[in-house]
N, C-alpha and C. Protein backbone atom coordinates (compact mmCIF):
# COMPACT_ATOMS: atom_id res chain seq x y z
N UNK A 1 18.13 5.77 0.90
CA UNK A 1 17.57 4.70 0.09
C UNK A 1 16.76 3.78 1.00
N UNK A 2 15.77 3.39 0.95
CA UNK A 2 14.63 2.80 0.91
C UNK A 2 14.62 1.39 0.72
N UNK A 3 15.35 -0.05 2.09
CA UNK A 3 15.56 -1.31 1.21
C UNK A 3 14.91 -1.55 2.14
N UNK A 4 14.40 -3.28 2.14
CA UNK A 4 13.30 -3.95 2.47
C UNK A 4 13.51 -4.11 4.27
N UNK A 5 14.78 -4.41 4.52
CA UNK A 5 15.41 -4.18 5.70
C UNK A 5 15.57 -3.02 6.81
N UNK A 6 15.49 -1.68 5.69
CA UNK A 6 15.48 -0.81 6.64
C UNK A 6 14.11 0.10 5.89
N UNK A 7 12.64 -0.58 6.21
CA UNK A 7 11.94 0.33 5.91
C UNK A 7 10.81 -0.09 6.97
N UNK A 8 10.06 0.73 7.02
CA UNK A 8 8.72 0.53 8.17
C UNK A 8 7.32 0.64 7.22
N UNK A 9 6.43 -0.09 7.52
CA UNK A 9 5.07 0.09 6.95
C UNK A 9 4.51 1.22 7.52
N UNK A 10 4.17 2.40 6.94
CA UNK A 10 3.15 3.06 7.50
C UNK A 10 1.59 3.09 7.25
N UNK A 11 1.80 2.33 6.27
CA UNK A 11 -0.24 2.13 5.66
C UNK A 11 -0.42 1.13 4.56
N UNK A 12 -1.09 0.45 5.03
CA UNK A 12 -2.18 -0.77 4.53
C UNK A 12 -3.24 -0.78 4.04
N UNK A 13 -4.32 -0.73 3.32
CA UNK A 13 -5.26 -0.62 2.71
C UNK A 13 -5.58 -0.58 1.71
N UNK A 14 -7.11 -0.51 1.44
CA UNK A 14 -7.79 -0.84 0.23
C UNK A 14 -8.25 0.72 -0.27
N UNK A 15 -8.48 1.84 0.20
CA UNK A 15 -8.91 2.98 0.13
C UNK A 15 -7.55 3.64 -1.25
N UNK A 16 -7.89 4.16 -2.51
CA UNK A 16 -6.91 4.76 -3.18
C UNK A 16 -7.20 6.28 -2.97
N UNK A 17 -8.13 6.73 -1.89
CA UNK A 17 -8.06 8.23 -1.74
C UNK A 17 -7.37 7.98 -0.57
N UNK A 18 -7.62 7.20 -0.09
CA UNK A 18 -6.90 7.33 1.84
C UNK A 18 -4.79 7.27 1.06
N UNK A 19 -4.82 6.59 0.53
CA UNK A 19 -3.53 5.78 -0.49
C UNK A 19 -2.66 7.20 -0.45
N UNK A 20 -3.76 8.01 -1.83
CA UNK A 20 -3.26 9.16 -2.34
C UNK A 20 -2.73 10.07 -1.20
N UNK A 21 -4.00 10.46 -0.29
CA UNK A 21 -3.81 11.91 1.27
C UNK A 21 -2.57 11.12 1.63
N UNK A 22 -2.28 9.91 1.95
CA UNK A 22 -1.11 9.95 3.00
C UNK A 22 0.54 10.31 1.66
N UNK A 23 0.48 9.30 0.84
CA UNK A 23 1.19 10.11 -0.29
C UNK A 23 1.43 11.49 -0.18
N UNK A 24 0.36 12.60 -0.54
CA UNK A 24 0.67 13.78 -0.46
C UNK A 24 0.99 14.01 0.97
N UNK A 25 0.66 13.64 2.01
CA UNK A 25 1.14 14.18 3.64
C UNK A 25 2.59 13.98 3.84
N UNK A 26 2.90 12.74 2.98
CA UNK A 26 4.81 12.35 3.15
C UNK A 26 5.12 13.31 2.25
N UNK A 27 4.96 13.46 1.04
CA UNK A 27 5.68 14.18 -0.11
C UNK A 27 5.94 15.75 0.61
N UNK A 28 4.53 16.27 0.65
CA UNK A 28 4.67 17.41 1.61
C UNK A 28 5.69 18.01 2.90
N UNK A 29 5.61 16.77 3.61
CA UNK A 29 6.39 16.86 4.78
C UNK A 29 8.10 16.61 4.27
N UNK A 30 8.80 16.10 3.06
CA UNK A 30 10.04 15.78 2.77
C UNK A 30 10.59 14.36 3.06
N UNK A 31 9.50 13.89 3.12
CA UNK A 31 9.41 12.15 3.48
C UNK A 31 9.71 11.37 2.66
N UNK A 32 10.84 10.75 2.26
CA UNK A 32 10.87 9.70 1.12
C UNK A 32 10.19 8.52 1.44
N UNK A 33 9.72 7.72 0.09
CA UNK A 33 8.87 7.04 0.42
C UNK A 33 8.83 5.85 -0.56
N UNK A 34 8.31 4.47 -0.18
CA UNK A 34 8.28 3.64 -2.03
C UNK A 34 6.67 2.96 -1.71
N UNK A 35 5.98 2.32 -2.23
CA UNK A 35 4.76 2.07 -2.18
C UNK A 35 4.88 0.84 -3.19
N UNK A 36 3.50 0.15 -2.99
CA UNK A 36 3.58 -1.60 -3.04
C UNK A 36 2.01 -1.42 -3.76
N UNK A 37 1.37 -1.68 -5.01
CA UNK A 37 -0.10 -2.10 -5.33
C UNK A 37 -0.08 -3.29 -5.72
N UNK A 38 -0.71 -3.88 -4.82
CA UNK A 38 -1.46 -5.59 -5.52
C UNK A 38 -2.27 -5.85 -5.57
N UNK A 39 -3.03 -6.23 -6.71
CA UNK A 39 -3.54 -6.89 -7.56
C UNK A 39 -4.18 -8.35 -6.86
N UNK A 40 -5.69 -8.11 -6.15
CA UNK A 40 -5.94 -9.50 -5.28
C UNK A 40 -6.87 -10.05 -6.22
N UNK A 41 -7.37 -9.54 -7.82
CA UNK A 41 -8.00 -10.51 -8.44
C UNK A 41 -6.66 -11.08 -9.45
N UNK A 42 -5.71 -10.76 -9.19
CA UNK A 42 -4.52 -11.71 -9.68
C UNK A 42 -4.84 -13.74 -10.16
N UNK A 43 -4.33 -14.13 -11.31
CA UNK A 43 -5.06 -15.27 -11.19
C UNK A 43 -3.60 -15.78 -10.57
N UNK A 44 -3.67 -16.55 -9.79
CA UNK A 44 -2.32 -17.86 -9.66
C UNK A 44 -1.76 -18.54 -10.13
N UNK A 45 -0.94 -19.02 -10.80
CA UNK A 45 -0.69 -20.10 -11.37
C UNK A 45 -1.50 -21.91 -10.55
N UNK A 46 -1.69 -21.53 -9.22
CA UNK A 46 -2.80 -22.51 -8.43
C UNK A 46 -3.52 -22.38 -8.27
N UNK A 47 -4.66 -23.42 -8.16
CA UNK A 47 -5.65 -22.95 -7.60
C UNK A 47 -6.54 -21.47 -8.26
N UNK A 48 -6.47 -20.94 -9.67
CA UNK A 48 -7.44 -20.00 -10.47
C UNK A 48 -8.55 -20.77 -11.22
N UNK A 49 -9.50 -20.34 -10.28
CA UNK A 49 -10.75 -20.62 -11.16
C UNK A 49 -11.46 -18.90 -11.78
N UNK A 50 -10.42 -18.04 -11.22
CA UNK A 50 -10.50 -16.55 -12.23
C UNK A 50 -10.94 -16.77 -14.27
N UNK A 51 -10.10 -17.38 -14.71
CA UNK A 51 -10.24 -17.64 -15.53
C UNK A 51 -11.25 -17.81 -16.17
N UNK A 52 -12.41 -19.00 -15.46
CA UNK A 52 -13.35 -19.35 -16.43
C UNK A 52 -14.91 -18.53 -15.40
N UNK A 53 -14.53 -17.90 -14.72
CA UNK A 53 -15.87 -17.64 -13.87
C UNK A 53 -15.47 -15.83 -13.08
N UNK A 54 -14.33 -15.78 -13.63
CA UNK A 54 -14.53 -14.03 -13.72
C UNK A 54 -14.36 -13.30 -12.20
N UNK A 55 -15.23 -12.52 -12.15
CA UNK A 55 -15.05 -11.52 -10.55
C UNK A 55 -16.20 -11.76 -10.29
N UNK A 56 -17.31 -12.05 -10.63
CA UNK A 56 -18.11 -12.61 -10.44
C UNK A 56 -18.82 -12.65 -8.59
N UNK A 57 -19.46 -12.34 -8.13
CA UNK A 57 -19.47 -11.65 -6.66
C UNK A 57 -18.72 -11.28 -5.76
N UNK A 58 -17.63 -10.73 -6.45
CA UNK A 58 -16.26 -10.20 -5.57
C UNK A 58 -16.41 -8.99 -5.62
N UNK A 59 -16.34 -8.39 -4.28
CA UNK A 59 -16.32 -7.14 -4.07
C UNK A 59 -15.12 -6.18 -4.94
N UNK A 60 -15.36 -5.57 -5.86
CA UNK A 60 -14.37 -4.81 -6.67
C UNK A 60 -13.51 -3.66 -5.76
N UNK A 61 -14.14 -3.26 -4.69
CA UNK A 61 -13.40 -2.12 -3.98
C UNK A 61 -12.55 -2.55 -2.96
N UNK A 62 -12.27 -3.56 -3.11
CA UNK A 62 -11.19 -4.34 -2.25
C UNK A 62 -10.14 -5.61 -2.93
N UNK A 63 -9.86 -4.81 -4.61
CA UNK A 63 -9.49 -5.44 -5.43
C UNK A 63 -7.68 -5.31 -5.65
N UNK A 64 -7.87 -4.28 -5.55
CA UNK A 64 -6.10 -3.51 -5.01
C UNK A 64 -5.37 -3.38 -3.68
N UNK A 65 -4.92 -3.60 -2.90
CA UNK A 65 -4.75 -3.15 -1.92
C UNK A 65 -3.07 -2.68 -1.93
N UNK A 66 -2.83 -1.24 -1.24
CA UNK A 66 -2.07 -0.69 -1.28
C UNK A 66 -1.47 -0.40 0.26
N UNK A 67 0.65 -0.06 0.09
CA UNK A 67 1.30 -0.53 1.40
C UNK A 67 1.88 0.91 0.65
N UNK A 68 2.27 1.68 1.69
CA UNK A 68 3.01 2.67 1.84
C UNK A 68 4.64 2.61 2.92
N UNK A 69 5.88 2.44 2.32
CA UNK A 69 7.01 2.45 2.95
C UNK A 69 7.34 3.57 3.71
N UNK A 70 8.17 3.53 4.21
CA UNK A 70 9.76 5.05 4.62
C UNK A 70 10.59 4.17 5.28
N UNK A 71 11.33 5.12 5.44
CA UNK A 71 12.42 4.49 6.01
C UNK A 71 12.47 4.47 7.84
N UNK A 72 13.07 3.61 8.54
CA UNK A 72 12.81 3.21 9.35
C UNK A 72 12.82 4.63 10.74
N UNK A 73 14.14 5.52 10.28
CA UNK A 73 14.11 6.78 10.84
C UNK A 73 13.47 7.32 10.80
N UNK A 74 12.16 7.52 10.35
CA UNK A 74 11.48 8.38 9.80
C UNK A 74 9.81 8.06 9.97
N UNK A 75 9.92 6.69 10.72
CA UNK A 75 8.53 5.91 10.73
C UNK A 75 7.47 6.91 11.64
N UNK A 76 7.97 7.08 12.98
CA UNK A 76 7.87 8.03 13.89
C UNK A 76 6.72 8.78 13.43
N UNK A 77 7.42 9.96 12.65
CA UNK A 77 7.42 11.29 12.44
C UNK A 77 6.55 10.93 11.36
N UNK A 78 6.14 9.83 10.42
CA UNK A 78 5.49 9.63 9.89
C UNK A 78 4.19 9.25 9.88
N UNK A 79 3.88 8.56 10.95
CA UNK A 79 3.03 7.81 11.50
C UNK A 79 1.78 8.68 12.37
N UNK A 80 2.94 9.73 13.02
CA UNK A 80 2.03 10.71 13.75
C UNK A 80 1.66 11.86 12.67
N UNK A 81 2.07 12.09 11.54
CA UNK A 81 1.42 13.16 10.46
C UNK A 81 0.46 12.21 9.67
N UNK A 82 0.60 11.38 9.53
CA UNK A 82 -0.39 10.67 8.77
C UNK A 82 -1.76 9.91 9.70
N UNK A 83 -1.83 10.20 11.15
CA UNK A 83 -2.85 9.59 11.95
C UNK A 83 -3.40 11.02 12.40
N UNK A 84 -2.85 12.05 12.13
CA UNK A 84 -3.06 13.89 12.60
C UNK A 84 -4.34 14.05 11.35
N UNK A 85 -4.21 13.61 10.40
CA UNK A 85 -5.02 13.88 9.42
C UNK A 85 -6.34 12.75 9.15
């Protein structure tokens, strides 16, 4: 199991093909795994001027950004199959 304590980041980014390949490179390899998407045109409860003025010259391809987990044993072995590719 996979808790916040015992897990390692292996990937950060905005790319949902880069997202997907490392996905399939863990799944493949027998890698458990949990994954994080957020939402950076999110409005706030502070500070949203989203609301009345939109996305409006915001780059859309850097609108999601996505975190890929494992577990901390496993970071290793993860890190070097997913930088191999």
């Amino acid at each position: 199991m996979i808790i916040f304590w015992n897990r390692a980041e292996v990937y950060t980014g905005f790319s949902i093909k880069r997202f997907s390949e490392v996905r399939d490179i863990l799944s493949s390899n027998e890698i458990k795994y949990t994954y994080k998407v957020v939402n950076r045109n999110t409005s706030s409860g502070f500070d949203s001027k989203r609301s009345y003025i939109g996305t409006l010259g915001e780059n859309l391809q850097v609108s999601y950004e996505y975190y890929v987990y494992v577990n901390k044993s496993d970071s290793e072995n993860a890190y070097s199959l997913i930088n191999k590719s």
